Coordinates of C-alpha atoms in Angstrom, one line a residue:
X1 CA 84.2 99.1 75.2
X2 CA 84.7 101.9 72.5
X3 CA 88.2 102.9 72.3
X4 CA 89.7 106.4 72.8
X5 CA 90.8 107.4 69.5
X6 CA 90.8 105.5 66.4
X7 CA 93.1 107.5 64.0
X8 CA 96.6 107.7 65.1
X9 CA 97.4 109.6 67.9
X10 CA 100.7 111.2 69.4
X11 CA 101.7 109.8 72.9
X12 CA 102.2 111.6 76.2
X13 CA 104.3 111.2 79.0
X14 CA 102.5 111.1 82.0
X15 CA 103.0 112.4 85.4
X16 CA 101.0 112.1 88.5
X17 CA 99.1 115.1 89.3
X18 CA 98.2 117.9 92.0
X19 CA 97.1 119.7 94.6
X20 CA 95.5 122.4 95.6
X21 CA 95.5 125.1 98.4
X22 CA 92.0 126.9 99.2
X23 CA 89.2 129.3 99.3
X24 CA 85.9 130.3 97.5
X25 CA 85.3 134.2 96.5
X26 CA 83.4 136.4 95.5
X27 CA 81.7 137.4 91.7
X28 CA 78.5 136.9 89.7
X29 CA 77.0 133.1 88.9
X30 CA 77.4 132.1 85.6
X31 CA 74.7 130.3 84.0
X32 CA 74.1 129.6 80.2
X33 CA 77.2 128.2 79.2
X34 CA 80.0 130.0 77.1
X35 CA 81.2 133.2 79.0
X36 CA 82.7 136.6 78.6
X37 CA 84.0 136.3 82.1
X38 CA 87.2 137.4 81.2
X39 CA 86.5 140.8 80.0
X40 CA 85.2 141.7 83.2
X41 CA 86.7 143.9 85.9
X42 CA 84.9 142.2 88.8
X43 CA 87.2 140.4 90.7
X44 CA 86.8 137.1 91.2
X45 CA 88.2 133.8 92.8
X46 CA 87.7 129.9 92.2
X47 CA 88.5 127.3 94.2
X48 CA 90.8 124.5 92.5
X49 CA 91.6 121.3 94.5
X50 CA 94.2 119.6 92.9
X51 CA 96.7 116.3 94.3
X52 CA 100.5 116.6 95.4
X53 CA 101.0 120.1 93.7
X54 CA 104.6 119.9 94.4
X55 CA 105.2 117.3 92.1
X56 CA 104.0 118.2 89.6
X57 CA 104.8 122.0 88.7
X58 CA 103.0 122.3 84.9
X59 CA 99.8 122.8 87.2
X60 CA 101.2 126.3 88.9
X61 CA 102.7 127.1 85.1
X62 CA 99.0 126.4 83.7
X63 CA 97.6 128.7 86.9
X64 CA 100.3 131.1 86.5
X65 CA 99.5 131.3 82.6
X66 CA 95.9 131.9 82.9
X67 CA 95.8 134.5 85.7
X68 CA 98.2 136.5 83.5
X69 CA 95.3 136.6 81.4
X70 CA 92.4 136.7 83.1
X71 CA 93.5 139.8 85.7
X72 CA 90.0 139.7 87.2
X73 CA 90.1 135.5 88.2
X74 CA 92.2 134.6 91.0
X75 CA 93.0 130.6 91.3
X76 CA 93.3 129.1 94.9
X77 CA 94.4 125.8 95.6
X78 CA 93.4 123.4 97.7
X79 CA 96.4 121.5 97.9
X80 CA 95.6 117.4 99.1
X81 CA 98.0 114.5 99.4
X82 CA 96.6 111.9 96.6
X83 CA 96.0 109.0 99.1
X84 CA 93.4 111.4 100.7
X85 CA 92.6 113.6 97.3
X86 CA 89.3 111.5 96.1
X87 CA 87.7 111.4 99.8
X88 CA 88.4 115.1 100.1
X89 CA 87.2 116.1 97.0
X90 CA 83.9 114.4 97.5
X91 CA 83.6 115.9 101.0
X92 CA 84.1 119.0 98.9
X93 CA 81.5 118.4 96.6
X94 CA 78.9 117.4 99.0
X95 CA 79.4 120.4 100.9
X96 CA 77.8 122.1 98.2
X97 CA 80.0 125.4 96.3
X98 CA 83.0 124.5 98.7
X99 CA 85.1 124.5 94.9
X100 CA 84.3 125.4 91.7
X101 CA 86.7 123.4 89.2
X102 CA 86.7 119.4 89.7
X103 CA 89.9 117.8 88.7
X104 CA 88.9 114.1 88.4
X105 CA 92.2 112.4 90.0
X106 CA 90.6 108.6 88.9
X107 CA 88.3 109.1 85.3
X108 CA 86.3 106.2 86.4
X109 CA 84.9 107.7 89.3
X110 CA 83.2 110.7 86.8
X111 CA 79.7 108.6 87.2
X112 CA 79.7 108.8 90.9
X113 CA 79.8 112.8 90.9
X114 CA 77.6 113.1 87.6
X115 CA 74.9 110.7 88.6
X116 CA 75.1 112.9 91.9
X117 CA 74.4 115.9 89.9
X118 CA 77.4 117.6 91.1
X119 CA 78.9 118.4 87.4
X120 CA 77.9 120.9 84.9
X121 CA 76.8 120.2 81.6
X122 CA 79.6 121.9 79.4
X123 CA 77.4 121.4 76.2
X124 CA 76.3 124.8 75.7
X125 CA 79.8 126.2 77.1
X126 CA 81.3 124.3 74.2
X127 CA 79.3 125.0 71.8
X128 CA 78.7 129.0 72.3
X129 CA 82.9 129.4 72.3
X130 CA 83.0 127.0 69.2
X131 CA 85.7 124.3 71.0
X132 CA 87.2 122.1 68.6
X133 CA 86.0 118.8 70.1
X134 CA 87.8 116.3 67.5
X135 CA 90.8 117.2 69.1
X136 CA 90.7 115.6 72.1
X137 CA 91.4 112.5 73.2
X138 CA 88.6 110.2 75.1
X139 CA 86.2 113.4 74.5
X140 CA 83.1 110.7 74.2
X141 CA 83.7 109.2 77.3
X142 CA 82.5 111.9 79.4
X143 CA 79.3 112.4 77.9
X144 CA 77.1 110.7 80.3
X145 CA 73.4 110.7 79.4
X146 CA 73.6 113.5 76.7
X147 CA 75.7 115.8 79.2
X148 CA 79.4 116.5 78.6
X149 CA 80.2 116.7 82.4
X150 CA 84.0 116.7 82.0
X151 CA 86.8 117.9 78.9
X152 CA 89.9 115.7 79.1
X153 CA 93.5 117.6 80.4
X154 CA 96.0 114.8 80.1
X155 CA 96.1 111.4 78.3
X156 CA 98.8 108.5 79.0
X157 CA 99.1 105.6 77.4
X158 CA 101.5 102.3 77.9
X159 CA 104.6 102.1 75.9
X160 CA 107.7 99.3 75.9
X161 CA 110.4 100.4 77.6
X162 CA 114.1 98.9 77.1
X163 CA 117.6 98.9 78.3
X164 CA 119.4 99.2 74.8
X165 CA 122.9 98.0 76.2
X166 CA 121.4 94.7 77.8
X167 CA 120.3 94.6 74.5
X168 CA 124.0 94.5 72.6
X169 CA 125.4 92.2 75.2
X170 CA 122.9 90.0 74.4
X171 CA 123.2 90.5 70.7
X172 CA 119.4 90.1 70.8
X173 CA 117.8 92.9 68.2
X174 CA 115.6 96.1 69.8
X175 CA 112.0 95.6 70.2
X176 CA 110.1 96.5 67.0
X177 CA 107.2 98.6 66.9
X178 CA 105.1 95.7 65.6
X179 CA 105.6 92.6 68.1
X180 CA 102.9 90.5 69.5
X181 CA 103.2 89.5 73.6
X182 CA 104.2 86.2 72.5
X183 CA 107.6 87.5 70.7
X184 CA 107.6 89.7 74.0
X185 CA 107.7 86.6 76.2
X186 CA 110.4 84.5 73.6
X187 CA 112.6 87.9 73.9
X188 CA 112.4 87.8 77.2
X189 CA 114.3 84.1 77.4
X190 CA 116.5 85.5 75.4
X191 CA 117.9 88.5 77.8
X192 CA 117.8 86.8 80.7
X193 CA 121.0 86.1 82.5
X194 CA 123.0 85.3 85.6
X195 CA 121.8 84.5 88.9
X196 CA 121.5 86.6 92.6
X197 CA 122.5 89.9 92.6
X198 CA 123.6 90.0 89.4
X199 CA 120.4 88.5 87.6
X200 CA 119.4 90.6 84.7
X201 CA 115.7 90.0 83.9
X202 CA 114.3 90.1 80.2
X203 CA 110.9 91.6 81.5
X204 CA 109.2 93.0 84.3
X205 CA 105.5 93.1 85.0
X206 CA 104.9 95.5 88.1
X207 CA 102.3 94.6 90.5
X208 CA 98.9 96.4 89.6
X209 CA 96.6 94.1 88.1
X210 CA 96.9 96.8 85.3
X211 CA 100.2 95.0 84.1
X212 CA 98.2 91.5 83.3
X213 CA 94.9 92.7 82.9
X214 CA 95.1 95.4 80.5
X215 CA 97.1 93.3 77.7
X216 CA 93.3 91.4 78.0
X217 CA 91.4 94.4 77.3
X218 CA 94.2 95.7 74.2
X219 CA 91.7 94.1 71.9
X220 CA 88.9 97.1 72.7
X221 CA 86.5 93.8 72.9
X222 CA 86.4 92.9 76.9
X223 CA 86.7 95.3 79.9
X224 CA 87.0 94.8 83.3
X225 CA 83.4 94.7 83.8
X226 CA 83.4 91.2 82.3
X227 CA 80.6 89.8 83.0
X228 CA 82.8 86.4 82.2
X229 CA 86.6 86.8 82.6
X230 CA 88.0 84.1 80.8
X231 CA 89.4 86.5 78.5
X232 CA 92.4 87.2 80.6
X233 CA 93.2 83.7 80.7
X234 CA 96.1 83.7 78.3
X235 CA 97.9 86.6 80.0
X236 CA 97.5 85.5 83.4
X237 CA 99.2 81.9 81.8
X238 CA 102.0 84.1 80.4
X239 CA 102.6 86.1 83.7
X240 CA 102.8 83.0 85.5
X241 CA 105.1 81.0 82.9
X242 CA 107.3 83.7 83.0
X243 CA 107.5 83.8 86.9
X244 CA 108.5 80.2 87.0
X245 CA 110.7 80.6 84.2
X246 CA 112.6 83.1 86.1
X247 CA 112.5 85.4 83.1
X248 CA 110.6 88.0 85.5
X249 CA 110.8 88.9 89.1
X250 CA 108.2 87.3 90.7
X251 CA 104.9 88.8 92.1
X252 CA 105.3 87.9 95.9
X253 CA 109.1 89.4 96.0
X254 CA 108.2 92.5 94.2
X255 CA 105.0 92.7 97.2
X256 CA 107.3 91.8 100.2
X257 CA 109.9 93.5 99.1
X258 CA 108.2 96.8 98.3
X259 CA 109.8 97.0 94.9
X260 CA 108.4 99.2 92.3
X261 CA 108.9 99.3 88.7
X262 CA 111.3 102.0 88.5
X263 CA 114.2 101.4 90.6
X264 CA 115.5 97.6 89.0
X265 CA 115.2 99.3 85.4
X266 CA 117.4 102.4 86.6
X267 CA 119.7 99.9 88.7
X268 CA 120.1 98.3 84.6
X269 CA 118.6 94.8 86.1
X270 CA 115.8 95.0 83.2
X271 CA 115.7 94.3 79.9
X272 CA 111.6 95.9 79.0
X273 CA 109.3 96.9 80.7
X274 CA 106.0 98.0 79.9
X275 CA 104.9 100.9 81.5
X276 CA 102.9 104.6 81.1
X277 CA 104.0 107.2 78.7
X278 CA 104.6 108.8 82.2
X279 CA 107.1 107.5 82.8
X280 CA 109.7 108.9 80.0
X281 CA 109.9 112.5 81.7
X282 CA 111.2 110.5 84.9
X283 CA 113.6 108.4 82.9
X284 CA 114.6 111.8 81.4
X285 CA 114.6 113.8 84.8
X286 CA 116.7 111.0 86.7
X287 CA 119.3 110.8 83.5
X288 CA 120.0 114.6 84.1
X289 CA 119.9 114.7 87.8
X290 CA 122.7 111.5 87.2
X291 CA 121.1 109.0 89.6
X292 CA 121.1 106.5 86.3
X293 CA 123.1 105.9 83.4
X294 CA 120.5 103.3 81.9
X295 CA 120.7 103.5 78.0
X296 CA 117.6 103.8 77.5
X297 CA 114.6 103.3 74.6
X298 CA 111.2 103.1 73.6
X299 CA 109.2 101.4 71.1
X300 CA 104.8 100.6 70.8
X301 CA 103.3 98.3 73.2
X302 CA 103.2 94.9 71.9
X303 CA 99.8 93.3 70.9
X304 CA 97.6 90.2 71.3
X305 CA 97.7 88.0 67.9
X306 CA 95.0 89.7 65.5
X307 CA 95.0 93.5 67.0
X308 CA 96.8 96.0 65.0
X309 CA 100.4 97.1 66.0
X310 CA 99.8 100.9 67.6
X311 CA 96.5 99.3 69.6
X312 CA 98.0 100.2 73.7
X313 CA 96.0 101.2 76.9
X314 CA 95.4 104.5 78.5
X315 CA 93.6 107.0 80.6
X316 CA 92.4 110.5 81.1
X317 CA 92.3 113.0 83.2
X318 CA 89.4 115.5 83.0
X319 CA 88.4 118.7 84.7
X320 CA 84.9 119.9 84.7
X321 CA 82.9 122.4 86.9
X322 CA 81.0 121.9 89.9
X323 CA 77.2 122.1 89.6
X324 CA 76.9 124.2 92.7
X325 CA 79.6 126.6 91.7
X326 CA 78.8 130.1 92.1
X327 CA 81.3 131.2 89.2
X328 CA 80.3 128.9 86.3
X329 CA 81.7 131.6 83.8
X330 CA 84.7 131.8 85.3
X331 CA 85.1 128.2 85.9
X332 CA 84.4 127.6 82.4
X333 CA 87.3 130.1 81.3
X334 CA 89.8 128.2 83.2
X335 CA 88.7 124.5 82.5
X336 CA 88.7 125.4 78.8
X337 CA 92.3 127.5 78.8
X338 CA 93.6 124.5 81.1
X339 CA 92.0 121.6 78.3
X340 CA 93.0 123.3 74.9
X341 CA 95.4 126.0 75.3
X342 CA 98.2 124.6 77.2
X343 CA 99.8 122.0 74.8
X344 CA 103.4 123.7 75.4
X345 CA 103.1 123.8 79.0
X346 CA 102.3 120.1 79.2
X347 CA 104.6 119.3 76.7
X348 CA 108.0 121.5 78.4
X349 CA 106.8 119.3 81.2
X350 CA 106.9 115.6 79.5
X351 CA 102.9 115.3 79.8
X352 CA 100.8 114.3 77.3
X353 CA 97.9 116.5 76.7
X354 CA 94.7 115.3 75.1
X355 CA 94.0 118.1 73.2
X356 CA 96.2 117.2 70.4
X357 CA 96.9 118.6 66.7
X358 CA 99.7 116.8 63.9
X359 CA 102.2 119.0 65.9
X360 CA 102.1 117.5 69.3
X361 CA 103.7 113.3 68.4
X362 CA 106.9 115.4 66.9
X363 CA 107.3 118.0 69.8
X364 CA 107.2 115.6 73.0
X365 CA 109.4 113.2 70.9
X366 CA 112.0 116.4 70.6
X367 CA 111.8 116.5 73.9
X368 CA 115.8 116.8 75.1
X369 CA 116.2 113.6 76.2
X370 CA 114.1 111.5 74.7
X371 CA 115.8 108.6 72.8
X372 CA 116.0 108.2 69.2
X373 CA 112.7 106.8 67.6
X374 CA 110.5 108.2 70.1
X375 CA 108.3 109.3 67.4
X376 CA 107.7 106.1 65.7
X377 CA 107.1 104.4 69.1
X378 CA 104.8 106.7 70.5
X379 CA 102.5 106.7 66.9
X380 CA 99.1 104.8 67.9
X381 CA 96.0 103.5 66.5
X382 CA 94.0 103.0 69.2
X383 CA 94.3 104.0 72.4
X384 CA 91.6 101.5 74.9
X385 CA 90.4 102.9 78.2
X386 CA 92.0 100.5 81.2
X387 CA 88.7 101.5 83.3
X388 CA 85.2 102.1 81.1
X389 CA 84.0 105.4 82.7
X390 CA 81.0 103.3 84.6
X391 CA 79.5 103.4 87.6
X392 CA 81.0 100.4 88.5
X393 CA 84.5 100.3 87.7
X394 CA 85.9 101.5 90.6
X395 CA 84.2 98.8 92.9
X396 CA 85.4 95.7 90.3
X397 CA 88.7 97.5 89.9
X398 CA 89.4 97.5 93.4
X399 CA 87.8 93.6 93.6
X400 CA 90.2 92.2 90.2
X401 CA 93.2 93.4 92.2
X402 CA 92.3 91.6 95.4
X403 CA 91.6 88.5 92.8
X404 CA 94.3 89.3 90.6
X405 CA 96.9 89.3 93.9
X406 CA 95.7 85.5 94.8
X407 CA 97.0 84.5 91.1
X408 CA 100.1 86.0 91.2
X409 CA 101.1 84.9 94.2
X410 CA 100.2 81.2 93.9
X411 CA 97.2 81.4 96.4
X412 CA 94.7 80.8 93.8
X413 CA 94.0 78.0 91.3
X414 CA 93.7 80.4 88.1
X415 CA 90.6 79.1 86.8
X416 CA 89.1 79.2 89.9
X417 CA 90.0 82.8 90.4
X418 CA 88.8 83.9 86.9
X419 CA 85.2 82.1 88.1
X420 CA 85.3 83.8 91.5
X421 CA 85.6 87.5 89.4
X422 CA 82.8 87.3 87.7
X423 CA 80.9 86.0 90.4
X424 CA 81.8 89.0 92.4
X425 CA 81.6 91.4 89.6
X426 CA 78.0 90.3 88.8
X427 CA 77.2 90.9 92.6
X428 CA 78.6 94.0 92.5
X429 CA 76.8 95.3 89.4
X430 CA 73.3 93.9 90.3
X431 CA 73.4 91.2 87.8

């Protein structure tokens, strides 16, 4: 797997993201590539399906910022709860011109709409308005047999995240930005305490298989695809040593209980927890709306033995144009305003975009808010894909967390598990 970037990059905070509300409209096709669709007076309107739009407002500030100017181009949206947005959006798709912008809610699934011919190539788009292309983050990974059929919006990546005042009582020093998952796991011991109620836990590894499986991948050597998947091995080992140790909440609590990541680190029952760059502009957002008190930090993911500190996991969210669309141009004008001029939208907002420049680290990090160091923590040197944009990945994503669910919960021998992935991932990909 080639990794996203490999100078340093600055991090984001990520947010889910949303929906959309609507209609097609009226205009002239674009066709070529580039466009002077902006200058024109003809009215026009483009259909923009987007996920849980209430949630996530720096989408209406990105629509309201390009209608203000581009008069002529009116944005609808077709507003879709997430559980439902991927299904809908491919109904959408199939239906022909029923949108004309394709925000990719899962980057993995990119092959399934390419390989259907359902996205435009942006090459000559690109290259006719000049883009700056080294600027964004994961650009590669959506060039899929010589057609760039997406440009990335937003980029999150994992960070360490820490309860600073666990931390003093514990007279245990902050996480450094250079620590290997085997320090992580002895710190852990160390910030343990008490019993019940009153436990405090010196880690917390949520339920996705992305919180075991992606420290495996950290090395940009393996993916998910495997074909062989003893490469997780060693994490798996961890996860479980630390769930008998008691130095975690365990896997089958978290799952009965319906307990997510966020609550026990606001409740200041967590020492660390790794998590998404996302997840900063909550901490932030619930600190001012005074439903915690958590004194909070950040510092860079920890890293296998060998891999560079600043190696961490991410993803990307593109937007491309719909093959069928019957306002390419247009489409084209918004997608590239959305991708590359936006940075201080995103960025008032706590997201991450991936169009990035030597200004963007140092303006999320003075973020109000955001603790001290933020800048340090969030420098990176690689940031690995969690899910190689493949035909596949979604199918042997979806399998590793049925697999991964059988380890974690004692169900499963673990080597017998790891053997029983790649027999299923080699089914799955016609090996």
């Amino acid at each position: 797997m080639r990794k996203f970037l490999k100078k340093t990059v600055s991090v984001g905070l990520l947010t889910a993201m949303t929906a959309t509300t609507i209609l097609a409209g009226c205009g002239r096709k674009g066709s070529d590539g580039g466009s002077d669709a902006a200058s024109s007076e003809e009215q026009v309107t483009l259909t923009f399906p987007v996920w849980d739009l209430a949630t996530t407002p720096f989408i209406q500030e990105v629509i309201d910022g390009f209608e203000a100017e581009h008069p002529n181009i009116k944005i609808n949206v077709v507003d879709i709860a997430a559980a439902d947005y991927v299904t809908k959006l491919t109904t959408m798709l199939n239906g022909g011109a029923e949108c004309d912008i394709v925000y990719i809610k899962e980057a993995d699934g990119t092959p399934s709409f390419a390989n259907k011919g359902q996205l435009e190539d942006l090459t000559p788009y690109i290259e006719k308005d000049g883009l700056d292309t080294a600027k964004f983050v994961g650009f590669d990974d959506f060039n899929l047999d010589g057609k760039q059929v997406g440009l990335p919006f937003k980029t999150d990546y994992y960070l360490l995240y820490y309860n600073k005042d666990i931390f003093d009582a514990a007279q245990v020093e902050y996480p450094s930005n250079d620590m290997t998952w085997t320090e992580w796991e002895e710190m852990c011991k160390k910030l343990t305490s008490g019993e019940g109620n009153s436990k405090i836990y010196g880690g917390f590894l949520h339920t996705w298989q992305a919180c075991v499986q992606n420290w495996a991948v950290q090395d940009g050597e393996n993916t998910i695809l495997g074909p062989d998947y003893e490469f997780m091995k060693p994490y798996y080992e961890m996860a479980l040593r630390m769930q008998e140790e008691g130095t975690i909440m365990d896997y089958s609590t978290l799952k009965t209980g319906n307990i997510a990541y966020a609550s026990p680190f606001q409740q200041g029952t967590v020492a660390t927890l790794p998590m998404g760059s996302w997840f900063s502009s909550t901490m932030i957002a619930k600190k001012n709306a005074g439903e915690t008190d958590v004194n909070w930090g950040i510092a860079t993911l920890p890293h296998p033995e060998g891999v560079p500190a600043g190696s961490t996991i991410g993803s990307t969210t593109p937007m491309g144009i719909n093959s069928k669309s019957e306002h390419k141009e247009e489409a084209w004008e918004f997608v590239k305003y959305a991708c590359s001029e936006t940075n201080e939208i995103l960025i008032r907002n706590g997201q991450m975009p991936a169009y990035q420049d030597d200004q963007t680290l140092e303006s999320l990090a003075a973020l109000d808010g955001m603790p001290e160091g933020a800048a340090e923590a969030m420098k990176t040197v690689s940031i690995v894909p969690d899910r190689p944009i493949n035909e596949y990945s979604a199918e042997v994503n979806q399998m590793l967390g049925e697999e991964h669910s059988l380890i974690m919960s004692g169900e499963g021998d673990l080597d017998t598990v790891l053997k029983e992935m790649a027999t299923r991932s080699a089914e799955i990909q016609g090996k």
